[in-house]
PDB file of C-alpha atoms in Angstrom:
ATOM      1  CA  PRO Q   1      30.068  -4.507  65.175  1.00 93.00           C
ATOM      2  CA  GLU Q   2      32.170  -6.264  67.992  1.00 93.00           C
ATOM      3  CA  THR Q   3      30.492  -9.564  67.374  1.00 96.00           C
ATOM      4  CA  ALA Q   4      28.011 -11.323  65.294  1.00 98.00           C
ATOM      5  CA  GLU Q   5      24.736 -13.354  67.036  1.00 97.00           C
ATOM      6  CA  SER Q   6      24.170 -15.574  64.158  1.00 98.00           C
ATOM      7  CA  CYS Q   7      26.394 -16.952  61.143  1.00 98.00           C
ATOM      8  CA  THR Q   8      24.304 -15.790  58.808  1.00 98.00           C
ATOM      9  CA  GLU Q   9      25.196 -12.399  60.392  1.00 98.00           C
ATOM     10  CA  ALA Q  10      28.449 -12.682  60.314  1.00 98.00           C
ATOM     11  CA  VAL Q  11      28.053 -13.684  56.841  1.00 98.00           C
ATOM     12  CA  GLY Q  12      26.613 -10.353  56.273  1.00 98.00           C
ATOM     13  CA  PHE Q  13      28.618  -8.102  58.406  1.00 98.00           C
ATOM     14  CA  ALA Q  14      31.463  -9.553  56.085  1.00 98.00           C
ATOM     15  CA  ARG Q  15      30.396  -8.430  52.980  1.00 98.00           C
ATOM     16  CA  GLN Q  16      29.341  -4.934  54.642  1.00 98.00           C
ATOM     17  CA  TYR Q  17      31.829  -4.130  56.324  1.00 98.00           C
ATOM     18  CA  LEU Q  18      35.157  -5.841  55.348  1.00 98.00           C
ATOM     19  CA  THR Q  19      36.734  -4.020  52.013  1.00 98.00           C
ATOM     20  CA  GLU Q  20      39.708  -6.991  51.625  1.00 98.00           C
ATOM     21  CA  VAL Q  21      37.681 -10.555  52.451  1.00 98.00           C
ATOM     22  CA  GLU Q  22      34.948 -11.532  49.802  1.00 98.00           C
ATOM     23  CA  VAL Q  23      32.696 -14.150  50.677  1.00 98.00           C
ATOM     24  CA  GLY Q  24      31.074 -15.699  47.776  1.00 97.00           C
ATOM     25  CA  ASP Q  25      28.034 -17.957  48.059  1.00 97.00           C
ATOM     26  CA  THR Q  26      27.547 -19.749  51.371  1.00 97.00           C
ATOM     27  CA  ASP Q  27      24.631 -17.953  52.279  1.00 97.00           C
ATOM     28  CA  TYR Q  28      22.212 -21.351  52.514  1.00 97.00           C
ATOM     29  CA  GLN Q  29      25.621 -23.899  54.183  1.00 97.00           C
ATOM     30  CA  ALA Q  30      25.958 -20.781  57.373  1.00 98.00           C
ATOM     31  CA  SER Q  31      22.168 -20.571  57.935  1.00 98.00           C
ATOM     32  CA  SER Q  32      21.978 -24.163  58.220  1.00 97.00           C
ATOM     33  CA  LEU Q  33      24.517 -23.515  61.322  1.00 98.00           C
ATOM     34  CA  ASP Q  34      21.577 -21.796  62.835  1.00 98.00           C
ATOM     35  CA  THR Q  35      19.782 -24.095  63.734  1.00 97.00           C
ATOM     36  CA  TYR Q  36      22.181 -25.573  66.221  1.00 97.00           C
ATOM     37  CA  ALA Q  37      22.351 -25.062  69.787  1.00 96.00           C
ATOM     38  CA  LYS Q  38      25.788 -23.925  69.522  1.00 96.00           C
ATOM     39  CA  ALA Q  39      25.619 -21.203  66.708  1.00 97.00           C
ATOM     40  CA  GLY Q  40      25.723 -18.030  68.427  1.00 97.00           C
ATOM     41  CA  SER Q  41      29.210 -19.329  69.573  1.00 97.00           C
ATOM     42  CA  TRP Q  42      29.866 -19.957  65.856  1.00 98.00           C
ATOM     43  CA  ALA Q  43      29.101 -16.663  64.512  1.00 98.00           C
ATOM     44  CA  LYS Q  44      31.067 -15.052  66.874  1.00 98.00           C
ATOM     45  CA  LYS Q  45      33.940 -16.984  66.671  1.00 98.00           C
ATOM     46  CA  ALA Q  46      33.727 -16.823  62.774  1.00 98.00           C
ATOM     47  CA  TRP Q  47      33.361 -12.805  62.586  1.00 98.00           C
ATOM     48  CA  ARG Q  48      36.273 -12.911  64.561  1.00 98.00           C
ATOM     49  CA  VAL Q  49      38.031 -15.241  62.060  1.00 98.00           C
ATOM     50  CA  PHE Q  50      36.306 -12.497  59.287  1.00 98.00           C
ATOM     51  CA  ARG Q  51      37.930  -9.405  60.987  1.00 98.00           C
ATOM     52  CA  SER Q  52      41.441 -10.966  61.629  1.00 98.00           C
ATOM     53  CA  MET Q  53      41.491 -11.965  57.755  1.00 98.00           C
ATOM     54  CA  GLU Q  54      40.706  -8.044  56.724  1.00 98.00           C
ATOM     55  CA  ASP Q  55      43.227  -7.247  59.004  1.00 97.00           C
ATOM     56  CA  TYR Q  56      45.936  -9.658  57.933  1.00 98.00           C
ATOM     57  CA  ALA Q  57      45.179  -8.319  53.810  1.00 98.00           C
ATOM     58  CA  GLU Q  58      45.642  -4.826  54.892  1.00 97.00           C
ATOM     59  CA  LEU Q  59      48.366  -4.904  56.266  1.00 96.00           C
ATOM     60  CA  LYS Q  60      49.902  -7.379  53.273  1.00 96.00           C
ATOM     61  CA  GLY Q  61      48.240  -4.701  51.155  1.00 94.00           C
ATOM     62  CA  ARG Q  62      50.840  -1.841  52.710  1.00 93.00           C
ATOM     63  CA  ASP Q  63      53.702  -4.349  52.633  1.00 93.00           C
ATOM     64  CA  GLU Q  64      54.012  -4.789  56.420  1.00 93.00           C
ATOM     65  CA  PHE Q  65      53.993  -8.042  56.550  1.00 94.00           C
ATOM     66  CA  ALA Q  66      54.489 -10.882  54.098  1.00 94.00           C
ATOM     67  CA  GLY Q  67      54.182 -14.128  55.722  1.00 95.00           C
ATOM     68  CA  ASP Q  68      51.069 -16.219  55.290  1.00 97.00           C
ATOM     69  CA  PHE Q  69      47.513 -15.868  57.218  1.00 98.00           C
ATOM     70  CA  LEU Q  70      48.634 -18.720  59.945  1.00 98.00           C
ATOM     71  CA  ALA Q  71      52.222 -16.828  60.230  1.00 97.00           C
ATOM     72  CA  TYR Q  72      50.272 -13.630  61.136  1.00 97.00           C
ATOM     73  CA  CYS Q  73      48.036 -15.425  63.553  1.00 97.00           C
ATOM     74  CA  ASN Q  74      51.456 -16.599  65.419  1.00 96.00           C
ATOM     75  CA  GLU Q  75      52.770 -13.250  64.876  1.00 95.00           C
ATOM     76  CA  ASN Q  76      50.148 -11.537  66.764  1.00 93.00           C
ATOM     77  CA  PRO Q  77      49.960  -7.870  65.769  1.00 89.00           C
ATOM     78  CA  GLN Q  78      49.654  -5.293  68.357  1.00 90.00           C
ATOM     79  CA  GLY Q  79      46.394  -3.636  67.684  1.00 91.00           C
ATOM     80  CA  ARG Q  80      44.779  -6.148  65.351  1.00 96.00           C
ATOM     81  CA  THR Q  81      42.629  -9.010  65.155  1.00 96.00           C
ATOM     82  CA  VAL Q  82      43.933 -12.200  65.285  1.00 97.00           C
ATOM     83  CA  VAL Q  83      42.204 -16.352  65.805  1.00 97.00           C
ATOM     84  CA  PRO Q  84      44.397 -18.714  67.792  1.00 97.00           C
ATOM     85  CA  ALA Q  85      46.792 -20.306  65.205  1.00 96.00           C
ATOM     86  CA  GLY Q  86      45.334 -23.705  66.018  1.00 96.00           C
ATOM     87  CA  TRP Q  87      42.334 -23.128  64.495  1.00 97.00           C
ATOM     88  CA  ILE Q  88      44.172 -22.340  61.086  1.00 98.00           C
ATOM     89  CA  ALA Q  89      44.720 -25.171  58.525  1.00 97.00           C
ATOM     90  CA  LEU Q  90      46.612 -24.174  55.107  1.00 97.00           C
ATOM     91  CA  LYS Q  91      46.347 -27.455  53.683  1.00 96.00           C
ATOM     92  CA  GLU Q  92      44.013 -30.635  53.731  1.00 94.00           C
ATOM     93  CA  SER Q  93      45.294 -34.264  54.080  1.00 92.00           C
ATOM     94  CA  GLU Q  94      46.596 -36.378  51.355  1.00 93.00           C
ATOM     95  CA  SER Q  95      43.852 -38.415  50.601  1.00 91.00           C
ATOM     96  CA  THR Q  96      41.546 -35.272  50.716  1.00 93.00           C
ATOM     97  CA  ASP Q  97      43.506 -33.562  48.230  1.00 93.00           C
ATOM     98  CA  ASN Q  98      43.634 -36.732  45.962  1.00 94.00           C
ATOM     99  CA  ASN Q  99      40.177 -37.565  46.106  1.00 94.00           C
ATOM    100  CA  PRO Q 100      37.951 -36.133  43.155  1.00 95.00           C
ATOM    101  CA  ARG Q 101      34.791 -36.073  45.510  1.00 94.00           C
ATOM    102  CA  TYR Q 102      36.522 -34.217  48.189  1.00 95.00           C
ATOM    103  CA  ARG Q 103      38.813 -31.900  46.212  1.00 96.00           C
ATOM    104  CA  ASN Q 104      35.590 -30.977  44.037  1.00 96.00           C
ATOM    105  CA  ALA Q 105      33.721 -30.478  47.296  1.00 96.00           C
ATOM    106  CA  ARG Q 106      36.633 -27.580  48.020  1.00 97.00           C
ATOM    107  CA  THR Q 107      36.488 -26.020  45.131  1.00 98.00           C
ATOM    108  CA  PHE Q 108      34.509 -22.267  44.718  1.00 98.00           C
ATOM    109  CA  PRO Q 109      34.292 -19.753  42.401  1.00 98.00           C
ATOM    110  CA  VAL Q 110      36.440 -16.725  41.896  1.00 98.00           C
ATOM    111  CA  PRO Q 111      37.189 -13.926  39.977  1.00 97.00           C
ATOM    112  CA  ALA Q 112      38.744 -14.348  36.506  1.00 97.00           C
ATOM    113  CA  GLU Q 113      41.899 -12.007  37.694  1.00 97.00           C
ATOM    114  CA  VAL Q 114      42.420 -14.924  40.199  1.00 97.00           C
ATOM    115  CA  THR Q 115      42.431 -17.527  38.007  1.00 96.00           C
ATOM    116  CA  GLU Q 116      41.017 -17.505  34.168  1.00 96.00           C
ATOM    117  CA  ASP Q 117      39.171 -21.381  35.706  1.00 96.00           C
ATOM    118  CA  GLU Q 118      37.229 -19.170  37.899  1.00 98.00           C
ATOM    119  CA  GLU Q 119      37.367 -21.842  40.544  1.00 98.00           C
ATOM    120  CA  VAL Q 120      40.084 -22.572  42.768  1.00 98.00           C
ATOM    121  CA  TYR Q 121      40.172 -25.423  45.438  1.00 98.00           C
ATOM    122  CA  MET Q 122      40.164 -23.637  48.655  1.00 98.00           C
ATOM    123  CA  CYS Q 123      42.477 -25.921  50.899  1.00 97.00           C
ATOM    124  CA  ALA Q 124      43.237 -23.958  53.256  1.00 98.00           C
ATOM    125  CA  HIS Q 125      40.345 -23.622  56.165  1.00 98.00           C
ATOM    126  CA  VAL Q 126      39.790 -21.862  59.899  1.00 98.00           C
ATOM    127  CA  LYS Q 127      38.284 -25.149  62.091  1.00 97.00           C
ATOM    128  CA  LEU Q 128      35.718 -23.050  64.453  1.00 97.00           C
ATOM    129  CA  GLU Q 129      35.190 -26.551  66.117  1.00 94.00           C
ATOM    130  CA  ALA Q 130      37.539 -29.320  66.363  1.00 86.00           C
ATOM    131  CA  GLY Q 131      35.496 -32.635  66.477  1.00 79.00           C
ATOM    132  CA  GLY Q 132      32.141 -33.828  66.330  1.00 79.00           C
ATOM    133  CA  ARG Q 133      29.667 -32.898  63.998  1.00 87.00           C
ATOM    134  CA  PRO Q 134      28.924 -30.671  62.114  1.00 94.00           C
ATOM    135  CA  ALA Q 135      32.310 -29.149  63.106  1.00 94.00           C
ATOM    136  CA  PRO Q 136      32.270 -25.846  60.524  1.00 97.00           C
ATOM    137  CA  ARG Q 137      35.003 -24.836  58.681  1.00 98.00           C
ATOM    138  CA  ILE Q 138      35.705 -21.700  57.180  1.00 98.00           C
ATOM    139  CA  HIS Q 139      37.125 -22.645  53.382  1.00 98.00           C
ATOM    140  CA  PHE Q 140      39.331 -19.614  52.010  1.00 98.00           C
ATOM    141  CA  TYR Q 141      41.686 -18.782  49.400  1.00 98.00           C
ATOM    142  CA  ASP Q 142      44.764 -16.192  50.274  1.00 98.00           C
ATOM    143  CA  ASP Q 143      44.829 -13.928  47.025  1.00 98.00           C
ATOM    144  CA  THR Q 144      46.828 -11.262  49.091  1.00 97.00           C
ATOM    145  CA  SER Q 145      50.132 -12.100  47.103  1.00 96.00           C
ATOM    146  CA  GLY Q 146      48.062 -12.297  44.104  1.00 96.00           C
ATOM    147  CA  PRO Q 147      46.213  -9.531  41.377  1.00 96.00           C
ATOM    148  CA  THR Q 148      43.690  -8.954  43.700  1.00 97.00           C
ATOM    149  CA  GLY Q 149      45.025  -8.429  46.660  1.00 97.00           C
ATOM    150  CA  LEU Q 150      42.156  -9.912  48.371  1.00 98.00           C
ATOM    151  CA  ILE Q 151      41.230 -12.969  50.710  1.00 98.00           C
ATOM    152  CA  TYR Q 152      38.051 -15.549  49.290  1.00 98.00           C
ATOM    153  CA  VAL Q 153      35.800 -17.419  51.743  1.00 98.00           C
ATOM    154  CA  GLY Q 154      34.514 -20.266  49.373  1.00 98.00           C
ATOM    155  CA  TYR Q 155      32.698 -21.372  52.193  1.00 98.00           C
ATOM    156  CA  PHE Q 156      31.245 -21.176  55.744  1.00 98.00           C
ATOM    157  CA  GLY Q 157      29.337 -24.310  56.231  1.00 97.00           C
ATOM    158  CA  GLU Q 158      29.353 -27.979  58.227  1.00 96.00           C
ATOM    159  CA  HIS Q 159      32.916 -30.081  57.931  1.00 93.00           C
ATOM    160  CA  LEU Q 160      33.004 -31.095  53.884  1.00 94.00           C
ATOM    161  CA  PRO Q 161      33.044 -34.750  53.010  1.00 82.00           C
ATOM    162  CA  ASN Q 162      36.512 -35.987  54.124  1.00 82.00           C
ATOM    163  CA  ASP Q 163      38.000 -40.218  55.007  1.00 75.00           C
ATOM    164  CA  GLN Q 164      36.689 -39.749  58.713  1.00 72.00           C
ATOM    165  CA  THR Q 165      33.142 -38.605  57.760  1.00 61.00           C
ATOM    166  CA  ASN Q 166      32.345 -40.856  55.439  1.00 51.00           C
TER     167      ASN Q 166
END
């Protein structure tokens, strides 16, 4: 599909149509975003993010791209879906990284092939809106250079807690 009309639909499309992106149990959080007036805009952006992750992972899988997701979007390969590089953050602040409460809020399940703990801290995220509330985020783990070659989306919902929000 060209676009998604709701955040819930964007998640559903990703699960139905994408093979390189695995979306975890984030249905409730995504559906909560659908109660906001800007939900349609966020849904369109989210579906674009998921498609760009798919294109990036496909290129990595064929050894046609060596960088990370941010570098891919900066490079803007012709005929591929990308998102503005300013939307992407590959890490969190030091205070978020070092605070167990904030770190745990960003730790999500992944298959045992990714890590034997079957969970990983997903500091990398895409910002669908820069500020204010709910400031939707998509937190992900890039395993394109790892054993599965996939991208795992652990969370799509309101901005998770940090020093600025609490």
